[in-house]
């Protein structure tokens, strides 16, 4: 029986060549962190992001379950190592944070070809024929050889896979694993996504002021009592959660101030300034009191 | 089975503990939060818990994963009650197993503190005489209205041991 499959998005890179956090780069109006997690989540049992200890408070990252590096400053192999340590009976679908062209079909190809009796399943690089470590499945048995590899002073996950028992696949979508390292590469990739979404009739989801959006609102605790309902569907021109709360607090007599509340959009904590999209579920969270 | 759960019925602590037994562990610690009969000088007769369950479950899983990674646990579990609770009942249960005791103790403390601060769970207290109130909400509202701009809501007396979690704390 093969081990359960969890997902891990590597976000601990320093983005030195880009000089900007690669996970915040936007394609089609959405940051890469959210795009990658949206790809990963439906395909695995649980999904996590890999972070350095100093990234734990980053608001974009802390919206997701994080696994912090156990061994700091050794690059992506440290993230893979921490995940295997945290859940040693689990296989990990590991993804780099800078693969804007990655798609569901490519991940499905990888998962379908998974060979649990080997240490890993990976694509063959179209550049050098070596295994691609940063869109690959690492089986639980890879933990101890990875630890030995690190203990021997090695860092490169590609070399690790090249010296291991790996199921190697040929990529069907040749561009799916092209990564983005520099500002010039980013601008080119972003341009391609803009063309795609223009061709698809503004499917990117971002909307502007003056557009009416249908939103689902849920109320809890004191706000539920003040609103006299636990949910409602509204049509609003509010661009962000702050404007929406101003509208609703007037219409429904909500007496808590925004400073006392937090916001969740589509079941994740969000910023008050997050732009709303058609069909979003918005919840204003009164001060909590669990325990 | 997920490591953070809600339950609408009384907890079976023996069964929960059994989920954490592990021959590789030399230590197990558990924390139980109970429904108390008083708060802030008022006689409490019962409680009701309400949660935004999908978000709370996800954030709860995240807290457990953090504790596992931070303290090197072999097992951890947290169950929170939902709905109406009589006095004396267990409202929240946390268990952690680890090779050594220090990690198990510290992990329990970490998990319960983070659960109280971060999860979208709300508690309504019912008092002797018929009044009721949402814990933290009324007090925060009062602090904001009466204390002026320079007083943080947390300046209100924290008699119930609950933090104020409406600000981005992380």
CSV table of C-alpha atoms in Angstrom, one decimal:
chain,number,residue,atom,x,y,z
A,1,UNK,CA,0.0,0.0,0.0
A,2,UNK,CA,1.4,3.4,-0.9
A,3,UNK,CA,1.8,6.2,1.6
A,4,UNK,CA,-0.7,9.1,1.5
A,5,UNK,CA,0.3,12.0,-0.6
A,6,UNK,CA,0.7,15.5,0.8
A,7,UNK,CA,1.6,18.7,-1.1
A,8,UNK,CA,4.5,21.0,-0.3
A,9,UNK,CA,5.1,24.4,-2.0
A,10,UNK,CA,8.6,25.6,-1.4
A,11,UNK,CA,8.6,29.3,-0.6
A,12,UNK,CA,11.8,29.7,1.4
A,13,UNK,CA,14.0,30.8,-1.5
A,14,UNK,CA,15.8,34.1,-1.3
A,15,UNK,CA,14.8,35.2,-4.8
A,16,UNK,CA,18.2,36.9,-5.1
A,17,UNK,CA,18.2,37.2,-8.9
A,18,UNK,CA,14.7,38.5,-8.9
A,19,UNK,CA,15.3,40.8,-5.9
A,20,UNK,CA,11.7,40.4,-5.0
A,21,UNK,CA,9.8,37.6,-3.3
A,22,UNK,CA,8.9,35.3,-6.2
A,23,UNK,CA,5.8,34.1,-4.5
A,24,UNK,CA,4.2,37.5,-4.5
A,25,UNK,CA,4.7,37.9,-8.3
A,26,UNK,CA,1.3,38.1,-10.0
A,27,UNK,CA,0.1,36.3,-13.1
A,28,UNK,CA,-3.3,37.0,-14.5
A,29,UNK,CA,-3.9,39.2,-11.4
A,30,UNK,CA,-3.2,36.5,-8.8
A,31,UNK,CA,-0.1,36.0,-6.7
A,32,UNK,CA,2.0,32.9,-7.5
A,33,UNK,CA,1.6,31.6,-3.9
A,34,UNK,CA,-2.2,31.4,-4.2
A,35,UNK,CA,-2.0,30.1,-7.7
A,36,UNK,CA,0.3,27.3,-6.8
A,37,UNK,CA,-1.7,26.3,-3.7
A,38,UNK,CA,-4.9,26.3,-5.7
A,39,UNK,CA,-3.3,23.8,-8.2
A,40,UNK,CA,-2.0,21.6,-5.4
A,41,UNK,CA,-4.9,21.5,-3.0
A,42,UNK,CA,-7.4,19.4,-5.0
A,43,UNK,CA,-4.8,16.8,-5.9
A,44,UNK,CA,-3.4,15.9,-2.4
A,45,UNK,CA,-4.8,15.0,1.0
A,46,UNK,CA,-3.3,18.0,2.7
A,47,UNK,CA,-1.1,20.8,1.5
A,48,UNK,CA,1.6,22.9,3.2
A,49,UNK,CA,4.0,25.6,2.4
A,50,UNK,CA,7.6,25.4,3.3
A,51,UNK,CA,9.0,28.5,5.0
A,52,UNK,CA,12.2,29.7,6.7
A,53,UNK,CA,11.8,30.5,10.4
A,54,UNK,CA,11.9,34.3,9.6
A,55,UNK,CA,9.0,34.0,7.1
A,56,UNK,CA,6.4,32.5,9.6
A,57,UNK,CA,4.8,35.9,10.2
A,58,UNK,CA,4.5,36.8,6.5
A,59,UNK,CA,0.7,37.5,6.0
A,60,UNK,CA,0.5,35.7,2.6
A,61,UNK,CA,2.3,32.7,3.9
A,62,UNK,CA,0.6,32.5,7.3
A,63,UNK,CA,-2.8,32.0,5.5
A,64,UNK,CA,-1.6,28.4,4.8
A,65,UNK,CA,-0.3,25.6,6.9
A,66,UNK,CA,3.4,26.1,7.2
A,67,UNK,CA,6.3,23.7,7.7
A,68,UNK,CA,9.4,25.5,9.0
A,69,UNK,CA,12.9,24.4,7.9
A,70,UNK,CA,14.6,22.2,10.6
A,71,UNK,CA,18.0,22.8,9.1
A,72,UNK,CA,18.3,26.4,8.1
A,73,UNK,CA,20.1,27.9,5.1
A,74,UNK,CA,20.6,24.8,3.0
A,75,UNK,CA,18.1,25.7,0.2
A,76,UNK,CA,15.2,23.6,-1.1
A,77,UNK,CA,16.5,20.3,0.1
A,78,UNK,CA,16.0,21.7,3.7
A,79,UNK,CA,12.3,22.3,2.9
A,80,UNK,CA,11.9,18.7,1.6
A,81,UNK,CA,13.7,17.4,4.6
A,82,UNK,CA,11.5,19.3,7.1
A,83,UNK,CA,8.4,18.0,5.5
A,84,UNK,CA,9.6,14.4,5.6
A,85,UNK,CA,10.6,14.9,9.2
A,86,UNK,CA,7.2,16.4,10.1
A,87,UNK,CA,5.1,13.6,8.5
A,88,UNK,CA,7.5,10.7,8.1
A,89,UNK,CA,4.8,8.3,6.9
A,90,UNK,CA,3.7,10.5,4.1
A,91,UNK,CA,4.9,11.0,0.5
A,92,UNK,CA,5.3,14.6,-0.6
A,93,UNK,CA,4.5,16.2,-3.9
A,94,UNK,CA,7.1,19.0,-3.8
A,95,UNK,CA,6.7,22.1,-6.0
A,96,UNK,CA,9.0,25.1,-6.5
A,97,UNK,CA,7.4,28.5,-6.0
A,98,UNK,CA,8.5,29.9,-9.4
A,99,UNK,CA,6.7,27.7,-11.9
A,100,UNK,CA,4.0,30.0,-13.4
A,101,UNK,CA,3.3,27.6,-16.3
A,102,UNK,CA,2.7,24.6,-14.2
A,103,UNK,CA,-0.8,23.1,-14.7
A,104,UNK,CA,-3.2,20.5,-13.4
A,105,UNK,CA,-2.5,18.1,-16.3
A,106,UNK,CA,1.2,18.0,-15.5
A,107,UNK,CA,0.6,17.3,-11.8
A,108,UNK,CA,-1.9,14.6,-12.7
A,109,UNK,CA,0.7,13.0,-15.1
A,110,UNK,CA,3.2,12.9,-12.2
A,111,UNK,CA,0.7,11.5,-9.7
A,112,UNK,CA,-0.6,8.8,-12.1
A,113,UNK,CA,3.0,7.7,-12.8
A,114,UNK,CA,4.0,7.7,-9.1
A,115,UNK,CA,6.2,4.7,-8.2
A,116,UNK,CA,5.9,4.2,-4.4
A,117,UNK,CA,8.5,1.5,-4.3
A,118,UNK,CA,11.2,3.9,-5.6
A,119,UNK,CA,12.6,6.9,-3.6
A,120,UNK,CA,11.0,9.4,-5.9
A,121,UNK,CA,9.0,10.1,-9.1
A,122,UNK,CA,10.2,13.0,-11.2
A,123,UNK,CA,10.2,14.5,-14.7
A,124,UNK,CA,13.3,14.4,-16.9
A,125,UNK,CA,14.5,18.0,-17.5
A,126,UNK,CA,14.2,19.0,-21.1
A,127,UNK,CA,17.4,21.0,-20.7
A,128,UNK,CA,19.9,18.5,-19.2
A,129,UNK,CA,18.0,15.2,-19.0
A,130,UNK,CA,18.5,15.1,-15.2
A,131,UNK,CA,15.6,14.6,-12.8
A,132,UNK,CA,13.6,17.8,-12.0
A,133,UNK,CA,13.5,17.8,-8.2
A,134,UNK,CA,11.1,20.7,-7.7
A,135,UNK,CA,8.0,19.2,-9.3
A,136,UNK,CA,8.5,15.6,-7.9
A,137,UNK,CA,7.1,13.1,-5.5
A,138,UNK,CA,9.4,12.1,-2.6
A,139,UNK,CA,8.4,8.9,-0.9
A,140,UNK,CA,8.8,8.4,2.9
A,141,UNK,CA,11.9,6.2,2.3
A,142,UNK,CA,13.8,9.1,0.9
A,143,UNK,CA,14.1,10.7,4.3
A,144,UNK,CA,17.2,8.8,5.5
A,145,UNK,CA,19.1,9.1,2.3
A,146,UNK,CA,18.3,12.8,2.2
A,147,UNK,CA,19.6,13.1,5.8
A,148,UNK,CA,22.8,11.2,4.8
A,149,UNK,CA,23.1,13.4,1.7
A,150,UNK,CA,22.9,16.6,3.8
A,151,UNK,CA,25.2,15.2,6.5
A,152,UNK,CA,27.8,14.6,3.7
A,153,UNK,CA,27.7,18.3,3.0
A,154,UNK,CA,25.7,18.0,-0.2
A,155,UNK,CA,22.9,20.4,-1.0
A,156,UNK,CA,21.7,20.0,-4.6
A,157,UNK,CA,18.4,18.1,-4.7
A,158,UNK,CA,18.9,17.5,-8.5
A,159,UNK,CA,22.1,15.7,-7.8
A,160,UNK,CA,20.5,13.8,-5.0
A,161,UNK,CA,17.8,12.4,-7.4
A,162,UNK,CA,20.4,11.8,-10.1
A,163,UNK,CA,22.1,9.4,-7.7
A,164,UNK,CA,18.9,7.8,-6.4
A,165,UNK,CA,16.4,5.2,-7.5
A,166,UNK,CA,13.9,7.5,-9.2
A,167,UNK,CA,11.0,6.9,-11.6
A,168,UNK,CA,11.7,9.3,-14.5
A,169,UNK,CA,9.0,10.6,-16.7
A,170,UNK,CA,8.9,12.5,-20.0
A,171,UNK,CA,7.1,15.8,-19.7
A,172,UNK,CA,4.0,16.0,-22.0
A,173,UNK,CA,3.7,19.7,-21.7
A,174,UNK,CA,7.3,20.8,-22.4
A,175,UNK,CA,6.9,24.3,-21.0
A,176,UNK,CA,5.1,23.4,-17.7
A,177,UNK,CA,8.3,23.4,-15.6
A,178,UNK,CA,9.9,26.5,-17.1
A,179,UNK,CA,10.8,28.7,-14.1
A,180,UNK,CA,11.1,32.4,-13.7
A,181,UNK,CA,14.3,33.8,-12.1
A,182,UNK,CA,14.8,37.3,-13.3
A,183,UNK,CA,12.7,40.4,-13.7
A,184,UNK,CA,13.0,40.1,-17.5
A,185,UNK,CA,11.7,36.5,-17.4
A,186,UNK,CA,8.9,37.6,-15.2
A,187,UNK,CA,7.8,40.4,-17.4
A,188,UNK,CA,7.8,38.1,-20.4
A,189,UNK,CA,5.8,35.4,-18.5
A,190,UNK,CA,3.3,37.9,-17.2
A,191,UNK,CA,2.8,39.3,-20.6
A,192,UNK,CA,1.8,35.8,-21.9
A,193,UNK,CA,-0.7,35.4,-19.1
A,194,UNK,CA,-2.2,38.8,-19.8
A,195,UNK,CA,-2.7,37.7,-23.5
A,196,UNK,CA,-4.2,34.4,-22.4
A,197,UNK,CA,-6.7,36.0,-20.1
A,198,UNK,CA,-7.7,38.7,-22.6
A,199,UNK,CA,-8.3,35.8,-25.1
A,200,UNK,CA,-10.4,34.0,-22.5
A,201,UNK,CA,-12.6,37.0,-21.9
A,202,UNK,CA,-11.3,38.4,-18.6
A,203,UNK,CA,-11.5,35.1,-16.8
A,204,UNK,CA,-8.8,36.2,-14.4
A,205,UNK,CA,-11.4,37.1,-11.7
A,206,UNK,CA,-10.2,40.6,-10.8
A,207,UNK,CA,-12.9,43.1,-11.0
A,208,UNK,CA,-13.1,46.9,-10.9
A,209,UNK,CA,-15.2,49.5,-9.2
A,210,UNK,CA,-18.6,50.1,-10.7
A,211,UNK,CA,-19.1,46.4,-11.3
A,212,UNK,CA,-21.8,44.6,-9.4
A,213,UNK,CA,-20.8,41.3,-7.7
A,214,UNK,CA,-22.9,38.7,-6.1
A,215,UNK,CA,-21.4,37.8,-2.7
A,216,UNK,CA,-22.3,35.4,0.0
A,217,UNK,CA,-22.1,36.7,3.5
A,218,UNK,CA,-22.1,34.6,6.7
A,219,UNK,CA,-22.6,36.0,10.2
A,220,UNK,CA,-21.4,34.5,13.4
A,221,UNK,CA,-21.9,35.1,17.1
A,222,UNK,CA,-22.7,38.8,18.0
A,223,UNK,CA,-22.8,39.8,14.4
A,224,UNK,CA,-25.3,37.1,13.6
A,225,UNK,CA,-27.5,38.4,16.4
A,226,UNK,CA,-27.1,42.0,15.3
A,227,UNK,CA,-27.8,41.1,11.6
A,228,UNK,CA,-30.7,38.9,12.6
A,229,UNK,CA,-29.6,36.2,10.2
A,230,UNK,CA,-26.8,33.7,9.8
A,231,UNK,CA,-26.2,34.3,6.0
A,232,UNK,CA,-27.4,36.2,3.0
A,233,UNK,CA,-26.6,36.7,-0.6
A,234,UNK,CA,-26.0,40.4,-1.6
A,235,UNK,CA,-25.2,42.2,-4.8
A,236,UNK,CA,-22.7,44.9,-4.2
A,237,UNK,CA,-20.4,47.3,-5.9
A,238,UNK,CA,-18.0,47.2,-2.9
A,239,UNK,CA,-14.5,46.8,-4.3
A,240,UNK,CA,-13.0,45.3,-1.1
A,241,UNK,CA,-14.0,43.9,2.2
A,242,UNK,CA,-13.7,47.3,4.0
A,243,UNK,CA,-16.2,48.9,1.6
A,244,UNK,CA,-18.5,45.9,1.9
A,245,UNK,CA,-18.5,46.0,5.7
A,246,UNK,CA,-19.4,49.7,5.6
A,247,UNK,CA,-22.4,48.9,3.4
A,248,UNK,CA,-23.5,46.0,5.5
A,249,UNK,CA,-23.1,47.6,8.9
A,250,UNK,CA,-25.3,50.5,7.7
A,251,UNK,CA,-27.9,48.2,6.2
A,252,UNK,CA,-28.0,45.6,8.9
A,253,UNK,CA,-27.2,47.7,12.0
A,254,UNK,CA,-24.0,45.9,12.8
A,255,UNK,CA,-22.4,47.7,15.8
A,256,UNK,CA,-18.9,46.3,15.9
A,257,UNK,CA,-16.2,48.5,14.4
A,258,UNK,CA,-13.9,47.1,11.6
A,259,UNK,CA,-10.9,47.5,14.0
A,260,UNK,CA,-12.6,44.9,16.2
A,261,UNK,CA,-13.1,42.4,13.4
A,262,UNK,CA,-11.1,40.2,11.1
A,263,UNK,CA,-12.1,39.2,7.6
A,264,UNK,CA,-12.2,35.8,5.9
A,265,UNK,CA,-12.8,35.4,2.2
A,266,UNK,CA,-13.5,31.9,0.8
A,267,UNK,CA,-12.6,30.2,4.1
A,268,UNK,CA,-9.2,31.9,4.5
A,269,UNK,CA,-8.1,34.9,6.5
A,270,UNK,CA,-7.8,37.9,4.3
A,271,UNK,CA,-6.9,41.6,4.3
A,272,UNK,CA,-9.5,44.3,4.4
A,273,UNK,CA,-8.2,45.6,1.1
A,274,UNK,CA,-8.5,42.3,-0.7
A,275,UNK,CA,-10.4,42.9,-3.9
A,276,UNK,CA,-13.7,41.0,-4.0
A,277,UNK,CA,-14.6,38.7,-6.9
A,278,UNK,CA,-18.0,37.4,-8.1
A,279,UNK,CA,-19.2,34.5,-5.9
A,280,UNK,CA,-16.9,35.2,-3.0
A,281,UNK,CA,-18.0,34.1,0.5
A,282,UNK,CA,-17.1,36.8,3.0
A,283,UNK,CA,-17.2,36.5,6.8
A,284,UNK,CA,-16.5,39.2,9.3
A,285,UNK,CA,-15.1,37.6,12.4
A,286,UNK,CA,-16.0,39.1,15.8
A,287,UNK,CA,-13.3,38.9,18.6
A,288,UNK,CA,-12.8,35.2,19.2
A,289,UNK,CA,-13.1,33.3,22.5
A,290,UNK,CA,-12.3,29.7,22.0
A,291,UNK,CA,-11.1,27.4,24.8
B,1,UNK,CA,-8.7,11.5,10.8
B,2,UNK,CA,-7.9,15.2,11.2
B,3,UNK,CA,-5.8,16.3,14.2
B,4,UNK,CA,-8.1,19.2,15.0
B,5,UNK,CA,-11.8,18.4,15.4
B,6,UNK,CA,-15.1,19.7,16.7
B,7,UNK,CA,-17.5,17.7,18.7
B,8,UNK,CA,-21.1,18.3,19.6
B,9,UNK,CA,-21.1,15.6,22.3
B,10,UNK,CA,-19.2,15.0,25.5
B,11,UNK,CA,-15.5,14.0,24.9
B,12,UNK,CA,-14.2,10.5,25.6
B,13,UNK,CA,-10.8,11.4,26.9
B,14,UNK,CA,-9.7,7.8,27.2
B,15,UNK,CA,-10.4,7.2,23.5
B,16,UNK,CA,-8.5,10.5,22.6
B,17,UNK,CA,-5.5,9.5,24.8
B,18,UNK,CA,-5.5,6.1,23.1
B,19,UNK,CA,-5.0,7.8,19.7
B,20,UNK,CA,-1.7,9.2,20.9
B,21,UNK,CA,-0.1,6.1,22.5
B,22,UNK,CA,3.2,5.4,20.8
B,23,UNK,CA,6.0,3.0,21.9
B,24,UNK,CA,8.5,5.6,20.8
B,25,UNK,CA,7.2,8.2,23.3
B,26,UNK,CA,8.3,8.6,26.9
B,27,UNK,CA,5.9,11.4,27.6
B,28,UNK,CA,2.2,12.3,27.1
B,29,UNK,CA,0.6,15.5,28.4
B,30,UNK,CA,-3.0,16.6,28.1
B,31,UNK,CA,-4.9,19.8,28.9
B,32,UNK,CA,-8.6,20.0,29.6
B,33,UNK,CA,-10.5,23.3,29.6
B,34,UNK,CA,-13.6,23.1,31.7
B,35,UNK,CA,-16.8,25.1,31.9
B,36,UNK,CA,-16.5,27.3,35.0
B,37,UNK,CA,-19.4,28.5,37.1
B,38,UNK,CA,-18.2,32.2,37.3
B,39,UNK,CA,-16.6,34.8,35.2
B,40,UNK,CA,-15.9,38.5,35.9
B,41,UNK,CA,-17.8,38.4,39.1
B,42,UNK,CA,-20.9,36.9,37.5
B,43,UNK,CA,-22.5,33.5,38.2
B,44,UNK,CA,-22.4,31.5,34.9
B,45,UNK,CA,-25.0,28.8,34.4
B,46,UNK,CA,-24.1,27.4,31.0
B,47,UNK,CA,-22.1,28.2,27.8
B,48,UNK,CA,-22.7,28.0,24.1
B,49,UNK,CA,-19.9,27.7,21.6
B,50,UNK,CA,-20.2,28.6,17.9
B,51,UNK,CA,-17.5,28.3,15.2
B,52,UNK,CA,-16.9,29.2,11.6
B,53,UNK,CA,-16.0,25.5,11.2
B,54,UNK,CA,-14.2,25.2,7.8
B,55,UNK,CA,-11.8,28.0,8.6
B,56,UNK,CA,-11.3,27.0,12.2
B,57,UNK,CA,-10.6,23.4,11.3
B,58,UNK,CA,-8.0,24.5,8.7
B,59,UNK,CA,-6.4,26.9,11.1
B,60,UNK,CA,-6.6,24.3,13.9
B,61,UNK,CA,-4.7,21.8,11.7
B,62,UNK,CA,-2.2,24.4,11.0
B,63,UNK,CA,-1.6,25.0,14.8
B,64,UNK,CA,-1.1,21.3,15.4
B,65,UNK,CA,1.3,21.0,12.5
B,66,UNK,CA,3.3,24.0,13.9
B,67,UNK,CA,3.4,22.3,17.3
B,68,UNK,CA,4.5,19.0,15.8
B,69,UNK,CA,7.3,20.7,13.8
B,70,UNK,CA,8.3,23.1,16.6
B,71,UNK,CA,8.5,20.5,19.5
B,72,UNK,CA,9.3,17.4,17.5
B,73,UNK,CA,6.1,15.7,18.7
B,74,UNK,CA,5.1,12.2,17.7
B,75,UNK,CA,1.5,12.8,18.1
B,76,UNK,CA,-0.9,15.7,18.9
B,77,UNK,CA,-4.7,16.2,18.9
B,78,UNK,CA,-7.1,18.9,19.8
B,79,UNK,CA,-10.9,18.6,20.1
B,80,UNK,CA,-13.2,21.6,20.8
B,81,UNK,CA,-16.8,21.4,21.8
B,82,UNK,CA,-19.5,23.1,19.9
B,83,UNK,CA,-23.1,23.9,20.9
B,84,UNK,CA,-24.5,24.1,24.5
B,85,UNK,CA,-22.4,22.9,27.4
B,86,UNK,CA,-23.4,22.5,31.1
B,87,UNK,CA,-21.1,23.5,33.9
B,88,UNK,CA,-18.1,21.2,34.6
B,89,UNK,CA,-18.0,19.7,31.1
B,90,UNK,CA,-14.8,19.7,29.0
B,91,UNK,CA,-14.9,22.5,26.5
B,92,UNK,CA,-11.5,21.8,24.9
B,93,UNK,CA,-9.1,18.9,25.0
B,94,UNK,CA,-5.4,19.0,23.9
B,95,UNK,CA,-3.1,16.0,24.0
B,96,UNK,CA,0.5,15.7,22.9
B,97,UNK,CA,3.0,12.8,22.9
B,98,UNK,CA,6.7,13.1,22.5
B,99,UNK,CA,9.9,11.3,23.3
B,100,UNK,CA,10.4,13.5,26.4
B,101,UNK,CA,8.2,15.4,28.8
B,102,UNK,CA,9.4,19.0,28.2
B,103,UNK,CA,8.2,18.9,24.6
B,104,UNK,CA,4.8,17.4,25.5
B,105,UNK,CA,4.2,20.0,28.2
B,106,UNK,CA,5.2,22.9,26.1
B,107,UNK,CA,3.3,21.7,23.1
B,108,UNK,CA,0.0,21.5,25.1
B,109,UNK,CA,0.6,25.1,26.2
B,110,UNK,CA,1.4,26.2,22.7
B,111,UNK,CA,-1.7,24.5,21.1
B,112,UNK,CA,-4.2,25.8,23.7
B,113,UNK,CA,-2.8,29.4,23.6
B,114,UNK,CA,-2.9,29.5,19.8
B,115,UNK,CA,-6.4,27.9,19.6
B,116,UNK,CA,-7.7,30.6,21.9
B,117,UNK,CA,-6.2,33.4,19.9
B,118,UNK,CA,-6.5,32.3,16.4
B,119,UNK,CA,-9.5,30.1,15.8
B,120,UNK,CA,-12.9,31.6,14.8
B,121,UNK,CA,-14.7,30.2,17.8
B,122,UNK,CA,-17.1,32.2,19.9
B,123,UNK,CA,-18.4,31.7,23.4
B,124,UNK,CA,-21.7,32.9,24.8
B,125,UNK,CA,-22.1,32.9,28.6
B,126,UNK,CA,-25.5,32.6,30.2
B,127,UNK,CA,-25.7,34.2,33.7
B,128,UNK,CA,-27.8,33.7,36.8
B,129,UNK,CA,-30.7,36.1,36.4
B,130,UNK,CA,-31.2,35.6,32.7
B,131,UNK,CA,-28.5,37.8,31.1
B,132,UNK,CA,-26.1,36.5,28.5
B,133,UNK,CA,-23.1,37.8,26.6
B,134,UNK,CA,-20.5,37.0,24.0
B,135,UNK,CA,-17.1,36.7,25.7
B,136,UNK,CA,-14.6,39.4,24.5
B,137,UNK,CA,-17.1,41.0,22.2
B,138,UNK,CA,-19.0,43.1,24.8
B,139,UNK,CA,-15.9,43.9,26.7
B,140,UNK,CA,-14.0,44.9,23.6
B,141,UNK,CA,-16.9,47.1,22.5
B,142,UNK,CA,-16.9,48.7,25.9
B,143,UNK,CA,-13.1,49.2,25.9
B,144,UNK,CA,-13.2,50.9,22.5
B,145,UNK,CA,-16.1,53.2,23.4
B,146,UNK,CA,-15.1,54.2,26.9
B,147,UNK,CA,-11.3,54.0,27.1
B,148,UNK,CA,-10.4,56.4,24.3
B,149,UNK,CA,-7.9,56.0,21.5
B,150,UNK,CA,-4.8,55.5,23.6
B,151,UNK,CA,-6.1,52.5,25.5
B,152,UNK,CA,-5.6,49.1,23.8
B,153,UNK,CA,-8.6,46.8,24.2
B,154,UNK,CA,-6.3,44.4,26.1
B,155,UNK,CA,-6.1,47.0,28.9
B,156,UNK,CA,-9.4,45.6,30.0
B,157,UNK,CA,-9.1,43.2,32.9
B,158,UNK,CA,-8.4,39.7,31.6
B,159,UNK,CA,-10.3,37.9,34.3
B,160,UNK,CA,-11.2,34.9,32.2
B,161,UNK,CA,-7.8,34.2,30.8
B,162,UNK,CA,-8.8,34.9,27.2
B,163,UNK,CA,-6.8,37.0,24.8
B,164,UNK,CA,-8.2,39.4,22.4
B,165,UNK,CA,-7.6,38.1,19.0
B,166,UNK,CA,-9.2,40.6,16.6
B,167,UNK,CA,-6.0,42.2,15.6
B,168,UNK,CA,-3.5,40.5,13.3
B,169,UNK,CA,-1.4,38.9,16.0
B,170,UNK,CA,0.9,36.8,13.9
